[in-house]
Amino acid sequence: VETISFARGVPAPECLAVQELAQCAKAVLERDGMRVLNYGPAGGYAPLREWLAERHGVEAGRIVLTNGSLQGLALLAGQLLVDRPTRVLVEGPTYDRLLRIVAGLGAEATAIPLTDEGLDLEALEGELRGGSKPAFLYTIPTFQNPSGRTLPLEARLRLLELARRHGVPVVEDDPYRLVRFEGEPLPTLFELAEGTGVVHAASFSKVLAPGLRVGYFILPAVLSRALEEAATRTYLAPSFLAQATVWEFLSRDLFEVNLERIRALLRERRDAMLSALERDVADGASWSRPEGGYFLWLDLPPAVKAAELVPRAEQAGVTLISGTDFYPGGAGGEAAARLAYSFAAPSRIEEGVARLASLLPTRQPAAPAA
Ligand SMILES: Cc1ncc(COP(=O)(O)O)c(C=O)c1O
């Protein structure tokens, strides 16, 4: 059987605006080839920096473009942990690759649990009061990877208040915010903090194309210079062709229309996954119901362990990621898994959930009417 992937958070092929991007790439090469084909400023392609600066209401010098946001996160974590490899607060569960970056830098990640509505602020406060001061708090407040959960407005304000009181910088990783299917958009932590105490990371990967490798950061001026220096040391300059292609796409007013298209395609997929879970999956399991983004979080029925389920699922032709991958040292998420609905077609999603359900305890028949 052909494997159905719920494992990787990648956009479905239909999401990628191949023709339009081809035209944009050709246009920038013809018009600005001398610039985009040479080395240039480590902070990125100036017109795109300026476009983003205007959109976010900051000076262009505070925007740094990186080759995907993960590379920027790696450089940034290096800067924030320089000379004091200490600890970092993260959500439990959180983005697994960030955990690997932190571990690679010799720092410890402390996981703060999530509730159904994002970071548990009581637990955060306890950790800030009781533990040693962390170098930063890493959070994905909107359509979180891996849980799909979103932190409500009140909680955003409280989080900022706690971080400020304890003098802890916040790194807000926000690649999914624009992939909203329903509900009211929320202000970012960066917006609520009016640009101080919060570093904002975002990306064109989930809203345009991951292969372009265009991510960006909004930073205080000092940190933006440090990030540019780290970028120069590491790779001299980013890919200007990709950044200029994104800028051309934005300048042609193609972005919003494309975003609507991506939202519709992913919404269909989320709906297919939710209704298939509802229909097929045994009592005792529960799952998040994201209003956007790429993922949902499945809490398995009692007695089912992700470590056993994941390899059996792979044999049955469906891949998913064990919850343990999203906790520091794998300590947590033993009875949970992340399911990405972003990639497979809706009919394949239904089939994938059916395959998964066949490995779970059978649904109890409804009690006969009295
Ligand atoms: C929360 C989060 N941050 C960062 C990234 C990295 O994205 P990119 O490097 O493609 O911009 C991802 C990708 O899955 C992600 O889920």
PDB file of N, CA and C in Angstrom, residues 182-264:
ATOM      1  N   GLU A 182     -10.872  30.109  10.341  1.00  0.00           N
ATOM      2  CA  GLU A 182     -12.077  30.671  10.961  1.00  0.00           C
ATOM      3  C   GLU A 182     -11.680  31.369  12.257  1.00  0.00           C
ATOM      4  N   GLY A 183     -12.626  32.088  12.846  1.00  0.00           N
ATOM      5  CA  GLY A 183     -12.356  32.794  14.098  1.00  0.00           C
ATOM      6  C   GLY A 183     -11.642  34.111  13.827  1.00  0.00           C
ATOM      7  N   GLU A 184     -11.565  34.918  14.875  1.00  0.00           N
ATOM      8  CA  GLU A 184     -10.975  36.248  14.741  1.00  0.00           C
ATOM      9  C   GLU A 184      -9.455  36.202  14.840  1.00  0.00           C
ATOM     10  N   PRO A 185      -8.751  36.871  13.939  1.00  0.00           N
ATOM     11  CA  PRO A 185      -7.290  36.948  14.087  1.00  0.00           C
ATOM     12  C   PRO A 185      -6.919  37.637  15.405  1.00  0.00           C
ATOM     13  N   LEU A 186      -5.838  37.189  16.001  1.00  0.00           N
ATOM     14  CA  LEU A 186      -5.374  37.770  17.268  1.00  0.00           C
ATOM     15  C   LEU A 186      -4.110  38.587  17.018  1.00  0.00           C
ATOM     16  N   PRO A 187      -3.890  39.635  17.814  1.00  0.00           N
ATOM     17  CA  PRO A 187      -2.612  40.339  17.679  1.00  0.00           C
ATOM     18  C   PRO A 187      -1.457  39.434  18.113  1.00  0.00           C
ATOM     19  N   THR A 188      -0.308  39.647  17.514  1.00  0.00           N
ATOM     20  CA  THR A 188       0.869  38.862  17.906  1.00  0.00           C
ATOM     21  C   THR A 188       1.382  39.374  19.260  1.00  0.00           C
ATOM     22  N   LEU A 189       2.228  38.574  19.884  1.00  0.00           N
ATOM     23  CA  LEU A 189       2.880  39.027  21.120  1.00  0.00           C
ATOM     24  C   LEU A 189       3.716  40.272  20.818  1.00  0.00           C
ATOM     25  N   PHE A 190       4.365  40.241  19.661  1.00  0.00           N
ATOM     26  CA  PHE A 190       5.208  41.371  19.263  1.00  0.00           C
ATOM     27  C   PHE A 190       4.379  42.663  19.186  1.00  0.00           C
ATOM     28  N   GLU A 191       3.201  42.563  18.586  1.00  0.00           N
ATOM     29  CA  GLU A 191       2.340  43.752  18.484  1.00  0.00           C
ATOM     30  C   GLU A 191       1.882  44.201  19.860  1.00  0.00           C
ATOM     31  N   LEU A 192       1.455  43.241  20.691  1.00  0.00           N
ATOM     32  CA  LEU A 192       0.948  43.593  22.020  1.00  0.00           C
ATOM     33  C   LEU A 192       2.042  44.218  22.880  1.00  0.00           C
ATOM     34  N   ALA A 193       3.270  43.772  22.689  1.00  0.00           N
ATOM     35  CA  ALA A 193       4.393  44.295  23.489  1.00  0.00           C
ATOM     36  C   ALA A 193       4.942  45.581  22.880  1.00  0.00           C
ATOM     37  N   GLU A 194       4.323  46.021  21.793  1.00  0.00           N
ATOM     38  CA  GLU A 194       4.774  47.207  21.059  1.00  0.00           C
ATOM     39  C   GLU A 194       6.270  47.145  20.758  1.00  0.00           C
ATOM     40  N   GLY A 195       6.668  45.959  20.397  1.00  0.00           N
ATOM     41  CA  GLY A 195       8.014  45.799  19.855  1.00  0.00           C
ATOM     42  C   GLY A 195       9.137  45.690  20.866  1.00  0.00           C
ATOM     43  N   THR A 196       8.815  45.669  22.175  1.00  0.00           N
ATOM     44  CA  THR A 196       9.933  45.518  23.115  1.00  0.00           C
ATOM     45  C   THR A 196       9.805  44.219  23.913  1.00  0.00           C
ATOM     46  N   GLY A 197      10.946  43.583  24.104  1.00  0.00           N
ATOM     47  CA  GLY A 197      10.972  42.359  24.905  1.00  0.00           C
ATOM     48  C   GLY A 197      10.551  41.114  24.148  1.00  0.00           C
ATOM     49  N   VAL A 198      10.164  41.273  22.885  1.00  0.00           N
ATOM     50  CA  VAL A 198       9.731  40.126  22.083  1.00  0.00           C
ATOM     51  C   VAL A 198      10.467  40.137  20.750  1.00  0.00           C
ATOM     52  N   VAL A 199      11.082  39.011  20.411  1.00  0.00           N
ATOM     53  CA  VAL A 199      11.628  38.816  19.070  1.00  0.00           C
ATOM     54  C   VAL A 199      10.581  38.044  18.290  1.00  0.00           C
ATOM     55  N   HIS A 200      10.283  38.504  17.099  1.00  0.00           N
ATOM     56  CA  HIS A 200       9.252  37.865  16.290  1.00  0.00           C
ATOM     57  C   HIS A 200       9.902  37.132  15.115  1.00  0.00           C
ATOM     58  N   ALA A 201       9.590  35.845  14.991  1.00  0.00           N
ATOM     59  CA  ALA A 201      10.105  35.052  13.870  1.00  0.00           C
ATOM     60  C   ALA A 201       8.932  34.652  12.986  1.00  0.00           C
ATOM     61  N   ALA A 202       9.108  34.762  11.681  1.00  0.00           N
ATOM     62  CA  ALA A 202       8.052  34.340  10.759  1.00  0.00           C
ATOM     63  C   ALA A 202       8.704  33.802   9.484  1.00  0.00           C
ATOM     64  N   SER A 203       7.867  33.348   8.560  1.00  0.00           N
ATOM     65  CA  SER A 203       8.406  32.612   7.433  1.00  0.00           C
ATOM     66  C   SER A 203       7.424  32.636   6.268  1.00  0.00           C
ATOM     67  N   PHE A 204       7.958  32.533   5.065  1.00  0.00           N
ATOM     68  CA  PHE A 204       7.090  32.362   3.893  1.00  0.00           C
ATOM     69  C   PHE A 204       6.881  30.879   3.576  1.00  0.00           C
ATOM     70  N   SER A 205       7.445  29.993   4.407  1.00  0.00           N
ATOM     71  CA  SER A 205       7.349  28.566   4.106  1.00  0.00           C
ATOM     72  C   SER A 205       5.916  28.054   4.084  1.00  0.00           C
ATOM     73  N   LYS A 206       5.140  28.430   5.079  1.00  0.00           N
ATOM     74  CA  LYS A 206       3.808  27.828   5.227  1.00  0.00           C
ATOM     75  C   LYS A 206       2.734  28.618   4.492  1.00  0.00           C
ATOM     76  N   VAL A 207       3.091  29.822   4.029  1.00  0.00           N
ATOM     77  CA  VAL A 207       2.108  30.671   3.363  1.00  0.00           C
ATOM     78  C   VAL A 207       2.455  30.955   1.903  1.00  0.00           C
ATOM     79  N   LEU A 208       3.581  30.414   1.441  1.00  0.00           N
ATOM     80  CA  LEU A 208       3.937  30.581   0.028  1.00  0.00           C
ATOM     81  C   LEU A 208       4.629  29.298  -0.463  1.00  0.00           C
ATOM     82  N   ALA A 209       5.869  29.059  -0.046  1.00  0.00           N
ATOM     83  CA  ALA A 209       6.553  27.837  -0.483  1.00  0.00           C
ATOM     84  C   ALA A 209       7.796  27.605   0.378  1.00  0.00           C
ATOM     85  N   PRO A 210       7.895  26.439   1.016  1.00  0.00           N
ATOM     86  CA  PRO A 210       9.062  26.192   1.872  1.00  0.00           C
ATOM     87  C   PRO A 210      10.372  26.092   1.095  1.00  0.00           C
ATOM     88  N   GLY A 211      10.295  25.673  -0.180  1.00  0.00           N
ATOM     89  CA  GLY A 211      11.513  25.511  -0.965  1.00  0.00           C
ATOM     90  C   GLY A 211      12.207  26.826  -1.274  1.00  0.00           C
ATOM     91  N   LEU A 212      11.479  27.928  -1.138  1.00  0.00           N
ATOM     92  CA  LEU A 212      12.126  29.225  -1.346  1.00  0.00           C
ATOM     93  C   LEU A 212      13.132  29.507  -0.240  1.00  0.00           C
ATOM     94  N   ARG A 213      12.899  28.952   0.939  1.00  0.00           N
ATOM     95  CA  ARG A 213      13.735  29.193   2.123  1.00  0.00           C
ATOM     96  C   ARG A 213      13.836  30.690   2.427  1.00  0.00           C
ATOM     97  N   VAL A 214      12.707  31.288   2.699  1.00  0.00           N
ATOM     98  CA  VAL A 214      12.715  32.693   3.109  1.00  0.00           C
ATOM     99  C   VAL A 214      11.977  32.839   4.436  1.00  0.00           C
ATOM    100  N   GLY A 215      12.746  33.114   5.475  1.00  0.00           N
ATOM    101  CA  GLY A 215      12.187  33.397   6.789  1.00  0.00           C
ATOM    102  C   GLY A 215      12.630  34.791   7.202  1.00  0.00           C
ATOM    103  N   TYR A 216      12.007  35.335   8.241  1.00  0.00           N
ATOM    104  CA  TYR A 216      12.463  36.652   8.689  1.00  0.00           C
ATOM    105  C   TYR A 216      12.240  36.863  10.179  1.00  0.00           C
ATOM    106  N   PHE A 217      13.004  37.807  10.701  1.00  0.00           N
ATOM    107  CA  PHE A 217      12.999  38.119  12.130  1.00  0.00           C
ATOM    108  C   PHE A 217      12.818  39.612  12.327  1.00  0.00           C
ATOM    109  N   ILE A 218      12.084  39.974  13.386  1.00  0.00           N
ATOM    110  CA  ILE A 218      12.034  41.383  13.795  1.00  0.00           C
ATOM    111  C   ILE A 218      12.697  41.440  15.170  1.00  0.00           C
ATOM    112  N   LEU A 219      13.744  42.252  15.239  1.00  0.00           N
ATOM    113  CA  LEU A 219      14.616  42.216  16.417  1.00  0.00           C
ATOM    114  C   LEU A 219      14.914  43.630  16.900  1.00  0.00           C
ATOM    115  N   PRO A 220      15.350  43.751  18.155  1.00  0.00           N
ATOM    116  CA  PRO A 220      15.915  45.029  18.570  1.00  0.00           C
ATOM    117  C   PRO A 220      17.191  45.278  17.751  1.00  0.00           C
ATOM    118  N   ALA A 221      17.521  46.568  17.518  1.00  0.00           N
ATOM    119  CA  ALA A 221      18.629  46.895  16.609  1.00  0.00           C
ATOM    120  C   ALA A 221      19.929  46.160  16.966  1.00  0.00           C
ATOM    121  N   VAL A 222      20.240  46.056  18.261  1.00  0.00           N
ATOM    122  CA  VAL A 222      21.499  45.420  18.687  1.00  0.00           C
ATOM    123  C   VAL A 222      21.523  43.955  18.247  1.00  0.00           C
ATOM    124  N   LEU A 223      20.398  43.289  18.474  1.00  0.00           N
ATOM    125  CA  LEU A 223      20.328  41.868  18.153  1.00  0.00           C
ATOM    126  C   LEU A 223      20.300  41.666  16.639  1.00  0.00           C
ATOM    127  N   SER A 224      19.715  42.600  15.931  1.00  0.00           N
ATOM    128  CA  SER A 224      19.665  42.430  14.484  1.00  0.00           C
ATOM    129  C   SER A 224      21.072  42.546  13.898  1.00  0.00           C
ATOM    130  N   ARG A 225      21.890  43.429  14.461  1.00  0.00           N
ATOM    131  CA  ARG A 225      23.289  43.498  14.002  1.00  0.00           C
ATOM    132  C   ARG A 225      24.028  42.210  14.344  1.00  0.00           C
ATOM    133  N   ALA A 226      23.791  41.700  15.553  1.00  0.00           N
ATOM    134  CA  ALA A 226      24.459  40.461  15.964  1.00  0.00           C
ATOM    135  C   ALA A 226      24.055  39.292  15.060  1.00  0.00           C
ATOM    136  N   LEU A 227      22.765  39.267  14.698  1.00  0.00           N
ATOM    137  CA  LEU A 227      22.296  38.178  13.825  1.00  0.00           C
ATOM    138  C   LEU A 227      22.924  38.299  12.430  1.00  0.00           C
ATOM    139  N   GLU A 228      23.018  39.531  11.940  1.00  0.00           N
ATOM    140  CA  GLU A 228      23.660  39.738  10.632  1.00  0.00           C
ATOM    141  C   GLU A 228      25.125  39.309  10.670  1.00  0.00           C
ATOM    142  N   GLU A 229      25.800  39.612  11.774  1.00  0.00           N
ATOM    143  CA  GLU A 229      27.202  39.196  11.881  1.00  0.00           C
ATOM    144  C   GLU A 229      27.318  37.673  11.907  1.00  0.00           C
ATOM    145  N   ALA A 230      26.411  37.063  12.658  1.00  0.00           N
ATOM    146  CA  ALA A 230      26.420  35.588  12.713  1.00  0.00           C
ATOM    147  C   ALA A 230      26.135  35.016  11.328  1.00  0.00           C
ATOM    148  N   ALA A 231      25.217  35.662  10.593  1.00  0.00           N
ATOM    149  CA  ALA A 231      24.899  35.202   9.231  1.00  0.00           C
ATOM    150  C   ALA A 231      26.125  35.336   8.336  1.00  0.00           C
ATOM    151  N   THR A 232      26.816  36.463   8.418  1.00  0.00           N
ATOM    152  CA  THR A 232      28.010  36.665   7.587  1.00  0.00           C
ATOM    153  C   THR A 232      29.058  35.596   7.882  1.00  0.00           C
ATOM    154  N   ARG A 233      29.257  35.334   9.176  1.00  0.00           N
ATOM    155  CA  ARG A 233      30.241  34.307   9.563  1.00  0.00           C
ATOM    156  C   ARG A 233      29.865  32.939   9.007  1.00  0.00           C
ATOM    157  N   THR A 234      28.555  32.672   8.963  1.00  0.00           N
ATOM    158  CA  THR A 234      28.095  31.322   8.633  1.00  0.00           C
ATOM    159  C   THR A 234      27.939  31.089   7.132  1.00  0.00           C
ATOM    160  N   TYR A 235      27.314  32.055   6.428  1.00  0.00           N
ATOM    161  CA  TYR A 235      27.045  31.800   4.999  1.00  0.00           C
ATOM    162  C   TYR A 235      27.215  33.041   4.113  1.00  0.00           C
ATOM    163  N   LEU A 236      27.870  34.059   4.608  1.00  0.00           N
ATOM    164  CA  LEU A 236      28.156  35.294   3.863  1.00  0.00           C
ATOM    165  C   LEU A 236      26.916  36.110   3.524  1.00  0.00           C
ATOM    166  N   ALA A 237      26.020  35.502   2.792  1.00  0.00           N
ATOM    167  CA  ALA A 237      24.812  36.226   2.390  1.00  0.00           C
ATOM    168  C   ALA A 237      23.727  35.208   2.079  1.00  0.00           C
ATOM    169  N   PRO A 238      22.460  35.582   2.252  1.00  0.00           N
ATOM    170  CA  PRO A 238      21.387  34.622   1.971  1.00  0.00           C
ATOM    171  C   PRO A 238      21.109  34.520   0.470  1.00  0.00           C
ATOM    172  N   SER A 239      20.105  33.745   0.107  1.00  0.00           N
ATOM    173  CA  SER A 239      19.746  33.593  -1.298  1.00  0.00           C
ATOM    174  C   SER A 239      18.885  34.773  -1.746  1.00  0.00           C
ATOM    175  N   PHE A 240      19.517  35.706  -2.455  1.00  0.00           N
ATOM    176  CA  PHE A 240      18.774  36.901  -2.885  1.00  0.00           C
ATOM    177  C   PHE A 240      17.745  36.572  -3.959  1.00  0.00           C
ATOM    178  N   LEU A 241      18.041  35.582  -4.780  1.00  0.00           N
ATOM    179  CA  LEU A 241      17.087  35.244  -5.840  1.00  0.00           C
ATOM    180  C   LEU A 241      15.746  34.839  -5.218  1.00  0.00           C
ATOM    181  N   ALA A 242      15.806  34.005  -4.179  1.00  0.00           N
ATOM    182  CA  ALA A 242      14.568  33.567  -3.528  1.00  0.00           C
ATOM    183  C   ALA A 242      13.852  34.751  -2.876  1.00  0.00           C
ATOM    184  N   GLN A 243      14.617  35.592  -2.198  1.00  0.00           N
ATOM    185  CA  GLN A 243      14.003  36.728  -1.499  1.00  0.00           C
ATOM    186  C   GLN A 243      13.408  37.728  -2.490  1.00  0.00           C
ATOM    187  N   ALA A 244      14.114  37.952  -3.588  1.00  0.00           N
ATOM    188  CA  ALA A 244      13.606  38.878  -4.599  1.00  0.00           C
ATOM    189  C   ALA A 244      12.355  38.299  -5.270  1.00  0.00           C
ATOM    190  N   THR A 245      12.324  36.986  -5.427  1.00  0.00           N
ATOM    191  CA  THR A 245      11.142  36.339  -6.015  1.00  0.00           C
ATOM    192  C   THR A 245       9.926  36.527  -5.103  1.00  0.00           C
ATOM    193  N   VAL A 246      10.135  36.375  -3.800  1.00  0.00           N
ATOM    194  CA  VAL A 246       9.049  36.623  -2.845  1.00  0.00           C
ATOM    195  C   VAL A 246       8.589  38.076  -2.947  1.00  0.00           C
ATOM    196  N   TRP A 247       9.552  38.972  -3.006  1.00  0.00           N
ATOM    197  CA  TRP A 247       9.199  40.394  -3.079  1.00  0.00           C
ATOM    198  C   TRP A 247       8.385  40.695  -4.342  1.00  0.00           C
ATOM    199  N   GLU A 248       8.795  40.104  -5.451  1.00  0.00           N
ATOM    200  CA  GLU A 248       8.072  40.312  -6.710  1.00  0.00           C
ATOM    201  C   GLU A 248       6.629  39.788  -6.575  1.00  0.00           C
ATOM    202  N   PHE A 249       6.479  38.650  -5.939  1.00  0.00           N
ATOM    203  CA  PHE A 249       5.160  38.039  -5.725  1.00  0.00           C
ATOM    204  C   PHE A 249       4.284  38.990  -4.906  1.00  0.00           C
ATOM    205  N   LEU A 250       4.868  39.562  -3.858  1.00  0.00           N
ATOM    206  CA  LEU A 250       4.140  40.515  -3.009  1.00  0.00           C
ATOM    207  C   LEU A 250       3.793  41.777  -3.798  1.00  0.00           C
ATOM    208  N   SER A 251       4.763  42.268  -4.566  1.00  0.00           N
ATOM    209  CA  SER A 251       4.556  43.521  -5.312  1.00  0.00           C
ATOM    210  C   SER A 251       3.474  43.383  -6.371  1.00  0.00           C
ATOM    211  N   ARG A 252       3.319  42.193  -6.873  1.00  0.00           N
ATOM    212  CA  ARG A 252       2.274  41.979  -7.891  1.00  0.00           C
ATOM    213  C   ARG A 252       0.910  41.727  -7.260  1.00  0.00           C
ATOM    214  N   ASP A 253       0.833  41.894  -5.957  1.00  0.00           N
ATOM    215  CA  ASP A 253      -0.431  41.680  -5.226  1.00  0.00           C
ATOM    216  C   ASP A 253      -0.967  40.261  -5.390  1.00  0.00           C
ATOM    217  N   LEU A 254      -0.070  39.314  -5.447  1.00  0.00           N
ATOM    218  CA  LEU A 254      -0.509  37.920  -5.594  1.00  0.00           C
ATOM    219  C   LEU A 254      -0.654  37.231  -4.248  1.00  0.00           C
ATOM    220  N   PHE A 255      -0.084  37.824  -3.202  1.00  0.00           N
ATOM    221  CA  PHE A 255       0.031  37.120  -1.922  1.00  0.00           C
ATOM    222  C   PHE A 255      -1.327  36.815  -1.278  1.00  0.00           C
ATOM    223  N   GLU A 256      -2.182  37.828  -1.181  1.00  0.00           N
ATOM    224  CA  GLU A 256      -3.464  37.635  -0.483  1.00  0.00           C
ATOM    225  C   GLU A 256      -4.330  36.581  -1.175  1.00  0.00           C
ATOM    226  N   VAL A 257      -4.391  36.675  -2.498  1.00  0.00           N
ATOM    227  CA  VAL A 257      -5.202  35.725  -3.266  1.00  0.00           C
ATOM    228  C   VAL A 257      -4.671  34.306  -3.057  1.00  0.00           C
ATOM    229  N   ASN A 258      -3.339  34.211  -3.079  1.00  0.00           N
ATOM    230  CA  ASN A 258      -2.715  32.902  -2.904  1.00  0.00           C
ATOM    231  C   ASN A 258      -2.981  32.358  -1.500  1.00  0.00           C
ATOM    232  N   LEU A 259      -2.945  33.257  -0.523  1.00  0.00           N
ATOM    233  CA  LEU A 259      -3.196  32.864   0.861  1.00  0.00           C
ATOM    234  C   LEU A 259      -4.631  32.331   1.011  1.00  0.00           C
ATOM    235  N   GLU A 260      -5.569  32.999   0.374  1.00  0.00           N
ATOM    236  CA  GLU A 260      -6.963  32.532   0.409  1.00  0.00           C
ATOM    237  C   GLU A 260      -7.062  31.119  -0.158  1.00  0.00           C
ATOM    238  N   ARG A 261      -6.339  30.905  -1.227  1.00  0.00           N
ATOM    239  CA  ARG A 261      -6.340  29.592  -1.877  1.00  0.00           C
ATOM    240  C   ARG A 261      -5.759  28.532  -0.936  1.00  0.00           C
ATOM    241  N   ILE A 262      -4.639  28.862  -0.296  1.00  0.00           N
ATOM    242  CA  ILE A 262      -3.997  27.920   0.626  1.00  0.00           C
ATOM    243  C   ILE A 262      -4.919  27.634   1.810  1.00  0.00           C
ATOM    244  N   ARG A 263      -5.545  28.691   2.318  1.00  0.00           N
ATOM    245  CA  ARG A 263      -6.469  28.496   3.447  1.00  0.00           C
ATOM    246  C   ARG A 263      -7.590  27.538   3.065  1.00  0.00           C
ATOM    247  N   ALA A 264      -8.149  27.725   1.870  1.00  0.00           N
ATOM    248  CA  ALA A 264      -9.267  26.867   1.452  1.00  0.00           C
ATOM    249  C   ALA A 264      -8.794  25.412   1.316  1.00  0.00           C
TER     250      ALA A 264
END
